C-alpha cells in the first residue's frame, strides 16, 4: 500500500463527552474540523487518547461512522484496536472490515506481560487476520512490557505490518529500530516532545496528542522537518514546549481535554476512572493559549 499517507501528523483524536457522559458528537465535529483546518494528515480514532477502554462496542461503531461522515478533507482514518486477548482482537477485525479504514493501530498486550515470543505471536495473528495494514503501538508505561528492538525488527518483515508508533521514550531503541528496518517501515513518534529529535534520524512524524489543540503549529513543525528544515522546525518545537508539558500535566487525555475546554471546543469531561482536569490546569492553558 501507499504508506506516504502516514508521513506527517496523525491526530490521536479525543472522544468528547457531555456532562451526562454521553458522547458529545457536536464537540467531536468541532475537534475534527479544528484539526482538519490545522492541516493534520490523518486521524486516529478510539485509541488511548480517545478513551477506548470506557467506550462500548455500540458507541465505537457510532464514533467510527460519525468520523467517516464528518471528515471534511477526507483524511485517512486509523482505528485503534488492541487488547490482551489475541482472539478478542482478531474477532473484532471481522466487525470493522467494511469500514473504509486506512490501517489499524494495535496496542501491545497489557497486564498479561507476555514474553517477546508471545508478542510476536500476538501481532502475527492480528496481521494475518487483518484486512487493513497494521501499525504496532509500543507504550511500556501503559502496558508494563516493552516491544524490544529485536521484536520490532522481526515483526517489520511481516507484509501487513507497516510501522510502529514508538512511545517508549527510549531514543536509543528508536534509533536501533530505524537502523535495522527497511526504509519503507514507518517509525512514528508517540511522544509529542520527542517527535522533532526522532525525525532527525528518520522518524516520519507523529500520532500526536497536542495536535488536538494546536494542529497548525505541530503539523507545520513536522512538515518543515520532513522537508529537512530543522532550523525553522526547531523554532516551532520550542514554542510548543510548554504545551507539551501541559497536555501531560494531569495525564492523557485528561490534560488535553482541559486544554480544549480552555480553547472553547469541548467540555472538560472524562469517564471514570479518569478524573476531570483541575481548574488550575485550565487556568494555565488559558494563559498559554492567550500569550
PDB file of C-alpha atoms in Angstrom:
ATOM      1  CA  UNK A   1       0.000   0.000   0.000  1.00  0.00           C
ATOM      2  CA  UNK A   2       0.962   3.657  -0.215  1.00  0.00           C
ATOM      3  CA  UNK A   3       2.440   4.416   3.206  1.00  0.00           C
ATOM      4  CA  UNK A   4       3.134   8.028   2.228  1.00  0.00           C
ATOM      5  CA  UNK A   5      -0.255   8.949   3.729  1.00  0.00           C
ATOM      6  CA  UNK A   6       1.189   8.264   7.200  1.00  0.00           C
ATOM      7  CA  UNK A   7       4.122  10.637   6.803  1.00  0.00           C
ATOM      8  CA  UNK A   8       3.170  13.730   8.770  1.00  0.00           C
ATOM      9  CA  UNK A   9       0.819  14.388  11.645  1.00  0.00           C
ATOM     10  CA  UNK A  10      -1.771  11.903  12.773  1.00  0.00           C
ATOM     11  CA  UNK A  11      -4.104  13.207  15.457  1.00  0.00           C
ATOM     12  CA  UNK A  12      -4.933  10.851  18.319  1.00  0.00           C
ATOM     13  CA  UNK A  13      -8.494  12.148  18.493  1.00  0.00           C
ATOM     14  CA  UNK A  14     -10.144  12.663  21.859  1.00  0.00           C
ATOM     15  CA  UNK A  15     -13.728  11.498  22.360  1.00  0.00           C
ATOM     16  CA  UNK A  16     -15.727  14.382  23.858  1.00  0.00           C
ATOM     17  CA  UNK A  17     -18.456  13.687  26.402  1.00  0.00           C
ATOM     18  CA  UNK A  18     -21.452  15.683  27.564  1.00  0.00           C
ATOM     19  CA  UNK A  19     -21.992  16.344  31.268  1.00  0.00           C
ATOM     20  CA  UNK A  20     -24.174  13.216  31.439  1.00  0.00           C
ATOM     21  CA  UNK A  21     -21.195  11.264  29.986  1.00  0.00           C
ATOM     22  CA  UNK A  22     -22.924  10.509  26.680  1.00  0.00           C
ATOM     23  CA  UNK A  23     -20.773  11.122  23.597  1.00  0.00           C
ATOM     24  CA  UNK A  24     -20.759  14.763  22.541  1.00  0.00           C
ATOM     25  CA  UNK A  25     -20.990  14.465  18.768  1.00  0.00           C
ATOM     26  CA  UNK A  26     -21.174  18.236  18.273  1.00  0.00           C
ATOM     27  CA  UNK A  27     -17.910  18.532  20.177  1.00  0.00           C
ATOM     28  CA  UNK A  28     -16.388  15.717  18.145  1.00  0.00           C
ATOM     29  CA  UNK A  29     -17.291  17.502  14.924  1.00  0.00           C
ATOM     30  CA  UNK A  30     -15.754  20.719  16.264  1.00  0.00           C
ATOM     31  CA  UNK A  31     -12.479  18.935  17.032  1.00  0.00           C
ATOM     32  CA  UNK A  32     -12.406  17.172  13.637  1.00  0.00           C
ATOM     33  CA  UNK A  33     -12.993  20.494  11.862  1.00  0.00           C
ATOM     34  CA  UNK A  34     -10.308  22.161  14.007  1.00  0.00           C
ATOM     35  CA  UNK A  35      -7.613  19.578  13.250  1.00  0.00           C
ATOM     36  CA  UNK A  36      -8.592  19.448   9.574  1.00  0.00           C
ATOM     37  CA  UNK A  37      -8.213  23.213   9.286  1.00  0.00           C
ATOM     38  CA  UNK A  38      -4.879  22.814  11.069  1.00  0.00           C
ATOM     39  CA  UNK A  39      -3.509  20.703   8.205  1.00  0.00           C
ATOM     40  CA  UNK A  40      -3.347  17.370  10.030  1.00  0.00           C
ATOM     41  CA  UNK A  41      -2.589  14.467   7.708  1.00  0.00           C
ATOM     42  CA  UNK A  42      -4.664  11.635   9.185  1.00  0.00           C
ATOM     43  CA  UNK A  43      -6.988  10.843  12.070  1.00  0.00           C
ATOM     44  CA  UNK A  44      -6.546   8.136  14.700  1.00  0.00           C
ATOM     45  CA  UNK A  45      -9.761   7.185  16.466  1.00  0.00           C
ATOM     46  CA  UNK A  46     -10.593   5.114  19.547  1.00  0.00           C
ATOM     47  CA  UNK A  47      -7.097   4.914  20.941  1.00  0.00           C
ATOM     48  CA  UNK A  48      -5.904   5.668  24.455  1.00  0.00           C
ATOM     49  CA  UNK A  49      -6.462   9.395  23.925  1.00  0.00           C
ATOM     50  CA  UNK A  50      -9.955   8.571  22.666  1.00  0.00           C
ATOM     51  CA  UNK A  51     -10.769   6.752  25.943  1.00  0.00           C
ATOM     52  CA  UNK A  52     -11.471   3.481  24.141  1.00  0.00           C
ATOM     53  CA  UNK A  53     -11.424   1.375  27.346  1.00  0.00           C
ATOM     54  CA  UNK A  54     -14.622   3.050  28.596  1.00  0.00           C
ATOM     55  CA  UNK A  55     -16.477   3.208  25.272  1.00  0.00           C
ATOM     56  CA  UNK A  56     -18.982   0.458  24.469  1.00  0.00           C
ATOM     57  CA  UNK A  57     -18.949  -1.571  21.262  1.00  0.00           C
ATOM     58  CA  UNK A  58     -22.078   0.237  20.040  1.00  0.00           C
ATOM     59  CA  UNK A  59     -20.531   3.628  20.801  1.00  0.00           C
ATOM     60  CA  UNK A  60     -17.355   2.670  18.944  1.00  0.00           C
ATOM     61  CA  UNK A  61     -19.453   1.982  15.851  1.00  0.00           C
ATOM     62  CA  UNK A  62     -21.225   5.324  16.303  1.00  0.00           C
ATOM     63  CA  UNK A  63     -17.937   7.209  16.646  1.00  0.00           C
ATOM     64  CA  UNK A  64     -16.415   5.459  13.634  1.00  0.00           C
ATOM     65  CA  UNK A  65     -19.420   6.138  11.426  1.00  0.00           C
ATOM     66  CA  UNK A  66     -19.629   9.743  12.616  1.00  0.00           C
ATOM     67  CA  UNK A  67     -15.958  10.443  11.860  1.00  0.00           C
ATOM     68  CA  UNK A  68     -16.279   8.863   8.416  1.00  0.00           C
ATOM     69  CA  UNK A  69     -19.337  11.014   7.670  1.00  0.00           C
ATOM     70  CA  UNK A  70     -17.850  14.234   9.111  1.00  0.00           C
ATOM     71  CA  UNK A  71     -14.356  14.254   7.642  1.00  0.00           C
ATOM     72  CA  UNK A  72     -14.187  17.473   5.601  1.00  0.00           C
ATOM     73  CA  UNK A  73     -10.834  16.759   3.956  1.00  0.00           C
ATOM     74  CA  UNK A  74     -11.435  13.008   3.659  1.00  0.00           C
ATOM     75  CA  UNK A  75      -8.348  12.334   5.753  1.00  0.00           C
ATOM     76  CA  UNK A  76      -7.209   8.718   6.155  1.00  0.00           C
ATOM     77  CA  UNK A  77      -8.631   7.118   9.319  1.00  0.00           C
ATOM     78  CA  UNK A  78      -6.664   4.771  11.566  1.00  0.00           C
ATOM     79  CA  UNK A  79      -8.666   2.668  14.027  1.00  0.00           C
ATOM     80  CA  UNK A  80      -7.319   1.856  17.477  1.00  0.00           C
ATOM     81  CA  UNK A  81      -7.693  -1.858  18.130  1.00  0.00           C
ATOM     82  CA  UNK A  82      -5.617  -3.606  20.755  1.00  0.00           C
ATOM     83  CA  UNK A  83      -6.155  -5.883  23.692  1.00  0.00           C
ATOM     84  CA  UNK A  84      -4.683  -8.511  25.966  1.00  0.00           C
ATOM     85  CA  UNK A  85      -6.545 -11.365  24.275  1.00  0.00           C
ATOM     86  CA  UNK A  86      -5.314 -12.183  20.777  1.00  0.00           C
ATOM     87  CA  UNK A  87      -8.565 -13.933  19.892  1.00  0.00           C
ATOM     88  CA  UNK A  88     -10.670 -10.980  21.040  1.00  0.00           C
ATOM     89  CA  UNK A  89      -8.678  -8.624  18.809  1.00  0.00           C
ATOM     90  CA  UNK A  90      -8.912 -10.889  15.762  1.00  0.00           C
ATOM     91  CA  UNK A  91     -12.646 -11.353  16.361  1.00  0.00           C
ATOM     92  CA  UNK A  92     -13.095  -7.571  16.395  1.00  0.00           C
ATOM     93  CA  UNK A  93     -11.458  -7.305  12.992  1.00  0.00           C
ATOM     94  CA  UNK A  94     -14.400  -9.034  11.417  1.00  0.00           C
ATOM     95  CA  UNK A  95     -16.747  -6.426  12.893  1.00  0.00           C
ATOM     96  CA  UNK A  96     -14.925  -3.460  11.328  1.00  0.00           C
ATOM     97  CA  UNK A  97     -13.883  -4.976   7.995  1.00  0.00           C
ATOM     98  CA  UNK A  98     -16.445  -2.992   5.990  1.00  0.00           C
ATOM     99  CA  UNK A  99     -15.350   0.434   7.231  1.00  0.00           C
ATOM    100  CA  UNK A 100     -13.112   2.473   4.871  1.00  0.00           C
ATOM    101  CA  UNK A 101     -10.129   2.479   7.213  1.00  0.00           C
ATOM    102  CA  UNK A 102      -6.526   3.135   6.220  1.00  0.00           C
ATOM    103  CA  UNK A 103      -4.957   0.992   8.968  1.00  0.00           C
ATOM    104  CA  UNK A 104      -5.350  -0.238  12.499  1.00  0.00           C
ATOM    105  CA  UNK A 105      -3.149   0.882  15.394  1.00  0.00           C
ATOM    106  CA  UNK A 106      -2.708  -2.037  17.761  1.00  0.00           C
ATOM    107  CA  UNK A 107      -1.507  -1.639  21.331  1.00  0.00           C
ATOM    108  CA  UNK A 108       0.870  -4.253  22.685  1.00  0.00           C
ATOM    109  CA  UNK A 109      -0.854  -6.639  25.128  1.00  0.00           C
ATOM    110  CA  UNK A 110      -1.190  -5.173  28.616  1.00  0.00           C
ATOM    111  CA  UNK A 111      -1.466  -6.803  32.059  1.00  0.00           C
ATOM    112  CA  UNK A 112      -0.523 -10.303  30.820  1.00  0.00           C
ATOM    113  CA  UNK A 113       3.128  -9.180  30.354  1.00  0.00           C
ATOM    114  CA  UNK A 114       3.847 -11.683  27.549  1.00  0.00           C
ATOM    115  CA  UNK A 115       7.366 -12.688  26.541  1.00  0.00           C
ATOM    116  CA  UNK A 116       8.789 -11.275  23.336  1.00  0.00           C
ATOM    117  CA  UNK A 117       7.883 -14.552  21.606  1.00  0.00           C
ATOM    118  CA  UNK A 118       4.330 -14.070  22.848  1.00  0.00           C
ATOM    119  CA  UNK A 119       4.253 -10.516  21.470  1.00  0.00           C
ATOM    120  CA  UNK A 120       5.453 -11.747  18.078  1.00  0.00           C
ATOM    121  CA  UNK A 121       2.816 -14.487  18.045  1.00  0.00           C
ATOM    122  CA  UNK A 122       0.110 -11.958  19.038  1.00  0.00           C
ATOM    123  CA  UNK A 123       0.943  -9.466  16.299  1.00  0.00           C
ATOM    124  CA  UNK A 124       1.464 -12.062  13.590  1.00  0.00           C
ATOM    125  CA  UNK A 125      -2.004 -13.454  14.293  1.00  0.00           C
ATOM    126  CA  UNK A 126      -3.505  -9.962  14.059  1.00  0.00           C
ATOM    127  CA  UNK A 127      -1.597  -9.102  10.886  1.00  0.00           C
ATOM    128  CA  UNK A 128      -2.588 -12.400   9.260  1.00  0.00           C
ATOM    129  CA  UNK A 129      -6.269 -11.777  10.054  1.00  0.00           C
ATOM    130  CA  UNK A 130      -6.450  -8.044   9.399  1.00  0.00           C
ATOM    131  CA  UNK A 131      -7.992  -6.688   6.201  1.00  0.00           C
ATOM    132  CA  UNK A 132      -6.114  -3.460   6.972  1.00  0.00           C
ATOM    133  CA  UNK A 133      -2.408  -2.687   7.379  1.00  0.00           C
ATOM    134  CA  UNK A 134      -1.215  -2.874  10.987  1.00  0.00           C
ATOM    135  CA  UNK A 135       0.787  -0.271  12.909  1.00  0.00           C
ATOM    136  CA  UNK A 136       2.365  -1.545  16.122  1.00  0.00           C
ATOM    137  CA  UNK A 137       1.984   0.584  19.255  1.00  0.00           C
ATOM    138  CA  UNK A 138       4.666   0.350  21.926  1.00  0.00           C
ATOM    139  CA  UNK A 139       3.886   2.243  25.149  1.00  0.00           C
ATOM    140  CA  UNK A 140       5.519   0.435  28.089  1.00  0.00           C
ATOM    141  CA  UNK A 141       4.263   2.996  30.614  1.00  0.00           C
ATOM    142  CA  UNK A 142       0.736   1.692  29.985  1.00  0.00           C
ATOM    143  CA  UNK A 143       1.361  -1.957  29.127  1.00  0.00           C
ATOM    144  CA  UNK A 144       4.181  -2.832  31.566  1.00  0.00           C
ATOM    145  CA  UNK A 145       6.077  -4.543  28.762  1.00  0.00           C
ATOM    146  CA  UNK A 146       8.351  -3.254  26.032  1.00  0.00           C
ATOM    147  CA  UNK A 147       8.362  -4.319  22.400  1.00  0.00           C
ATOM    148  CA  UNK A 148      12.128  -4.648  22.031  1.00  0.00           C
ATOM    149  CA  UNK A 149      14.122  -3.579  19.015  1.00  0.00           C
ATOM    150  CA  UNK A 150      14.655  -7.208  18.023  1.00  0.00           C
ATOM    151  CA  UNK A 151      10.930  -7.933  18.200  1.00  0.00           C
ATOM    152  CA  UNK A 152      10.022  -4.837  16.181  1.00  0.00           C
ATOM    153  CA  UNK A 153      12.598  -5.736  13.540  1.00  0.00           C
ATOM    154  CA  UNK A 154      11.238  -9.277  13.312  1.00  0.00           C
ATOM    155  CA  UNK A 155       7.648  -8.040  13.006  1.00  0.00           C
ATOM    156  CA  UNK A 156       8.644  -5.443  10.389  1.00  0.00           C
ATOM    157  CA  UNK A 157       9.211  -8.313   7.977  1.00  0.00           C
ATOM    158  CA  UNK A 158       5.512  -9.251   8.012  1.00  0.00           C
ATOM    159  CA  UNK A 159       3.974  -7.878   4.799  1.00  0.00           C
ATOM    160  CA  UNK A 160       0.927  -6.493   6.612  1.00  0.00           C
ATOM    161  CA  UNK A 161       2.829  -4.706   9.403  1.00  0.00           C
ATOM    162  CA  UNK A 162       3.809  -1.306   8.040  1.00  0.00           C
ATOM    163  CA  UNK A 163       5.206   0.585  11.003  1.00  0.00           C
ATOM    164  CA  UNK A 164       5.380   1.254  14.706  1.00  0.00           C
ATOM    165  CA  UNK A 165       4.203   4.044  16.962  1.00  0.00           C
ATOM    166  CA  UNK A 166       7.070   4.259  19.440  1.00  0.00           C
ATOM    167  CA  UNK A 167       6.179   5.752  22.814  1.00  0.00           C
ATOM    168  CA  UNK A 168       8.872   4.013  24.837  1.00  0.00           C
ATOM    169  CA  UNK A 169      10.722   7.275  25.406  1.00  0.00           C
ATOM    170  CA  UNK A 170      13.917   5.364  24.628  1.00  0.00           C
ATOM    171  CA  UNK A 171      15.678   7.241  21.838  1.00  0.00           C
ATOM    172  CA  UNK A 172      18.411   4.621  21.571  1.00  0.00           C
ATOM    173  CA  UNK A 173      15.791   1.947  20.919  1.00  0.00           C
ATOM    174  CA  UNK A 174      14.130   4.183  18.336  1.00  0.00           C
ATOM    175  CA  UNK A 175      17.453   4.718  16.566  1.00  0.00           C
ATOM    176  CA  UNK A 176      18.149   0.979  16.577  1.00  0.00           C
ATOM    177  CA  UNK A 177      14.718   0.310  15.046  1.00  0.00           C
ATOM    178  CA  UNK A 178      15.386   2.839  12.299  1.00  0.00           C
ATOM    179  CA  UNK A 179      18.853   1.433  11.647  1.00  0.00           C
ATOM    180  CA  UNK A 180      17.663  -2.172  11.373  1.00  0.00           C
ATOM    181  CA  UNK A 181      14.378  -1.955   9.451  1.00  0.00           C
ATOM    182  CA  UNK A 182      13.703  -1.296   5.792  1.00  0.00           C
ATOM    183  CA  UNK A 183      13.344   2.321   4.745  1.00  0.00           C
ATOM    184  CA  UNK A 184       9.641   1.863   3.978  1.00  0.00           C
ATOM    185  CA  UNK A 185       8.875   0.632   7.523  1.00  0.00           C
ATOM    186  CA  UNK A 186       7.329   3.604   9.318  1.00  0.00           C
ATOM    187  CA  UNK A 187       8.839   4.858  12.558  1.00  0.00           C
ATOM    188  CA  UNK A 188       6.180   7.102  14.088  1.00  0.00           C
ATOM    189  CA  UNK A 189       6.620   9.113  17.265  1.00  0.00           C
ATOM    190  CA  UNK A 190       4.161   8.500  20.083  1.00  0.00           C
ATOM    191  CA  UNK A 191       5.603  11.284  22.207  1.00  0.00           C
ATOM    192  CA  UNK A 192       4.973  14.849  21.045  1.00  0.00           C
ATOM    193  CA  UNK A 193       8.046  16.300  22.748  1.00  0.00           C
ATOM    194  CA  UNK A 194      10.365  13.710  21.167  1.00  0.00           C
ATOM    195  CA  UNK A 195       8.958  13.986  17.649  1.00  0.00           C
ATOM    196  CA  UNK A 196      11.456  16.501  16.295  1.00  0.00           C
ATOM    197  CA  UNK A 197      14.520  14.741  17.765  1.00  0.00           C
ATOM    198  CA  UNK A 198      13.224  11.445  16.366  1.00  0.00           C
ATOM    199  CA  UNK A 199      12.720  12.990  12.933  1.00  0.00           C
ATOM    200  CA  UNK A 200      16.421  13.824  12.827  1.00  0.00           C
ATOM    201  CA  UNK A 201      17.142  10.105  12.352  1.00  0.00           C
ATOM    202  CA  UNK A 202      14.277   9.027  10.136  1.00  0.00           C
ATOM    203  CA  UNK A 203      11.010   9.147  12.066  1.00  0.00           C
ATOM    204  CA  UNK A 204       8.234  10.149   9.637  1.00  0.00           C
ATOM    205  CA  UNK A 205       6.050  12.173  12.018  1.00  0.00           C
ATOM    206  CA  UNK A 206       3.795  11.553  14.992  1.00  0.00           C
ATOM    207  CA  UNK A 207       0.478  10.306  16.226  1.00  0.00           C
ATOM    208  CA  UNK A 208       0.003  13.361  18.339  1.00  0.00           C
ATOM    209  CA  UNK A 209      -1.986  14.414  21.399  1.00  0.00           C
ATOM    210  CA  UNK A 210      -1.205  18.131  21.262  1.00  0.00           C
ATOM    211  CA  UNK A 211      -2.410  18.237  17.642  1.00  0.00           C
ATOM    212  CA  UNK A 212      -5.971  18.058  19.013  1.00  0.00           C
ATOM    213  CA  UNK A 213      -5.325  21.506  20.453  1.00  0.00           C
ATOM    214  CA  UNK A 214      -2.606  23.064  18.276  1.00  0.00           C
ATOM    215  CA  UNK A 215      -2.775  21.198  14.978  1.00  0.00           C
ATOM    216  CA  UNK A 216      -1.467  24.005  12.788  1.00  0.00           C
ATOM    217  CA  UNK A 217       1.737  24.626  14.739  1.00  0.00           C
ATOM    218  CA  UNK A 218       2.523  20.958  15.280  1.00  0.00           C
ATOM    219  CA  UNK A 219       1.718  19.973  11.690  1.00  0.00           C
ATOM    220  CA  UNK A 220       3.842  22.836  10.383  1.00  0.00           C
ATOM    221  CA  UNK A 221       6.772  21.702  12.548  1.00  0.00           C
ATOM    222  CA  UNK A 222       6.515  18.157  11.219  1.00  0.00           C
ATOM    223  CA  UNK A 223       6.241  19.298   7.594  1.00  0.00           C
ATOM    224  CA  UNK A 224       9.316  21.509   7.967  1.00  0.00           C
ATOM    225  CA  UNK A 225      11.284  18.620   9.442  1.00  0.00           C
ATOM    226  CA  UNK A 226      10.171  16.281   6.643  1.00  0.00           C
ATOM    227  CA  UNK A 227      11.465  18.898   4.208  1.00  0.00           C
ATOM    228  CA  UNK A 228      14.796  18.974   6.047  1.00  0.00           C
ATOM    229  CA  UNK A 229      14.386  22.461   7.523  1.00  0.00           C
ATOM    230  CA  UNK A 230      15.228  21.657  11.132  1.00  0.00           C
ATOM    231  CA  UNK A 231      16.180  25.255  11.917  1.00  0.00           C
ATOM    232  CA  UNK A 232      12.639  26.541  11.344  1.00  0.00           C
ATOM    233  CA  UNK A 233      11.094  23.364  12.754  1.00  0.00           C
ATOM    234  CA  UNK A 234      13.058  23.880  15.972  1.00  0.00           C
ATOM    235  CA  UNK A 235      11.561  27.339  16.422  1.00  0.00           C
ATOM    236  CA  UNK A 236       8.059  25.843  16.444  1.00  0.00           C
ATOM    237  CA  UNK A 237       9.202  22.962  18.642  1.00  0.00           C
ATOM    238  CA  UNK A 238      10.456  25.393  21.282  1.00  0.00           C
ATOM    239  CA  UNK A 239       7.244  27.429  21.072  1.00  0.00           C
ATOM    240  CA  UNK A 240       5.311  24.223  21.762  1.00  0.00           C
ATOM    241  CA  UNK A 241       7.428  23.093  24.729  1.00  0.00           C
ATOM    242  CA  UNK A 242       5.080  24.474  27.376  1.00  0.00           C
ATOM    243  CA  UNK A 243       2.157  22.934  25.525  1.00  0.00           C
ATOM    244  CA  UNK A 244       3.835  19.520  25.598  1.00  0.00           C
ATOM    245  CA  UNK A 245       4.160  19.848  29.365  1.00  0.00           C
ATOM    246  CA  UNK A 246       0.576  20.985  29.849  1.00  0.00           C
ATOM    247  CA  UNK A 247      -1.004  18.174  27.818  1.00  0.00           C
ATOM    248  CA  UNK A 248       0.694  15.633  30.081  1.00  0.00           C
ATOM    249  CA  UNK A 249       0.422  17.530  33.376  1.00  0.00           C
ATOM    250  CA  UNK A 250      -2.538  15.561  34.759  1.00  0.00           C
ATOM    251  CA  UNK A 251      -2.373  12.566  32.437  1.00  0.00           C
ATOM    252  CA  UNK A 252      -3.738  11.789  28.990  1.00  0.00           C
ATOM    253  CA  UNK A 253      -6.429  12.505  27.810  1.00  0.00           C
ATOM    254  CA  UNK A 254      -7.428  14.428  30.958  1.00  0.00           C
ATOM    255  CA  UNK A 255      -4.978  17.252  30.273  1.00  0.00           C
ATOM    256  CA  UNK A 256      -5.632  17.775  26.570  1.00  0.00           C
ATOM    257  CA  UNK A 257      -9.375  17.809  27.250  1.00  0.00           C
ATOM    258  CA  UNK A 258      -8.750  20.583  29.782  1.00  0.00           C
ATOM    259  CA  UNK A 259      -6.880  22.463  27.075  1.00  0.00           C
ATOM    260  CA  UNK A 260      -9.710  22.006  24.592  1.00  0.00           C
ATOM    261  CA  UNK A 261     -12.146  23.266  27.233  1.00  0.00           C
ATOM    262  CA  UNK A 262      -9.935  26.331  27.753  1.00  0.00           C
ATOM    263  CA  UNK A 263      -9.936  26.797  23.967  1.00  0.00           C
ATOM    264  CA  UNK A 264     -13.742  26.580  23.906  1.00  0.00           C
ATOM    265  CA  UNK A 265     -14.177  23.453  21.768  1.00  0.00           C
ATOM    266  CA  UNK A 266     -15.452  20.852  24.243  1.00  0.00           C
ATOM    267  CA  UNK A 267     -16.480  20.350  27.855  1.00  0.00           C
ATOM    268  CA  UNK A 268     -13.899  19.221  30.394  1.00  0.00           C
ATOM    269  CA  UNK A 269     -15.474  15.776  30.899  1.00  0.00           C
ATOM    270  CA  UNK A 270     -13.963  12.286  31.091  1.00  0.00           C
ATOM    271  CA  UNK A 271     -15.335   8.896  32.061  1.00  0.00           C
ATOM    272  CA  UNK A 272     -14.391   7.232  35.341  1.00  0.00           C
ATOM    273  CA  UNK A 273     -11.914   6.039  36.486  1.00  0.00           C
ATOM    274  CA  UNK A 274     -10.367   9.134  34.904  1.00  0.00           C
ATOM    275  CA  UNK A 275     -10.995  12.387  36.756  1.00  0.00           C
ATOM    276  CA  UNK A 276     -11.521  15.727  35.028  1.00  0.00           C
ATOM    277  CA  UNK A 277      -8.628  18.169  34.899  1.00  0.00           C
ATOM    278  CA  UNK A 278      -8.330  20.792  37.588  1.00  0.00           C
ATOM    279  CA  UNK A 279      -9.435  24.405  37.379  1.00  0.00           C
ATOM    280  CA  UNK A 280      -5.787  25.309  37.901  1.00  0.00           C
ATOM    281  CA  UNK A 281      -4.782  23.354  34.799  1.00  0.00           C
ATOM    282  CA  UNK A 282      -7.484  25.078  32.733  1.00  0.00           C
ATOM    283  CA  UNK A 283      -6.204  28.426  34.029  1.00  0.00           C
ATOM    284  CA  UNK A 284      -2.662  27.541  32.914  1.00  0.00           C
ATOM    285  CA  UNK A 285      -3.962  26.509  29.491  1.00  0.00           C
ATOM    286  CA  UNK A 286      -5.814  29.813  29.098  1.00  0.00           C
ATOM    287  CA  UNK A 287      -2.657  31.735  29.922  1.00  0.00           C
ATOM    288  CA  UNK A 288      -0.644  29.602  27.488  1.00  0.00           C
ATOM    289  CA  UNK A 289      -3.158  29.869  24.629  1.00  0.00           C
ATOM    290  CA  UNK A 290      -3.607  33.618  25.053  1.00  0.00           C
ATOM    291  CA  UNK A 291       0.055  34.588  25.307  1.00  0.00           C
TER     292      UNK A 291
END
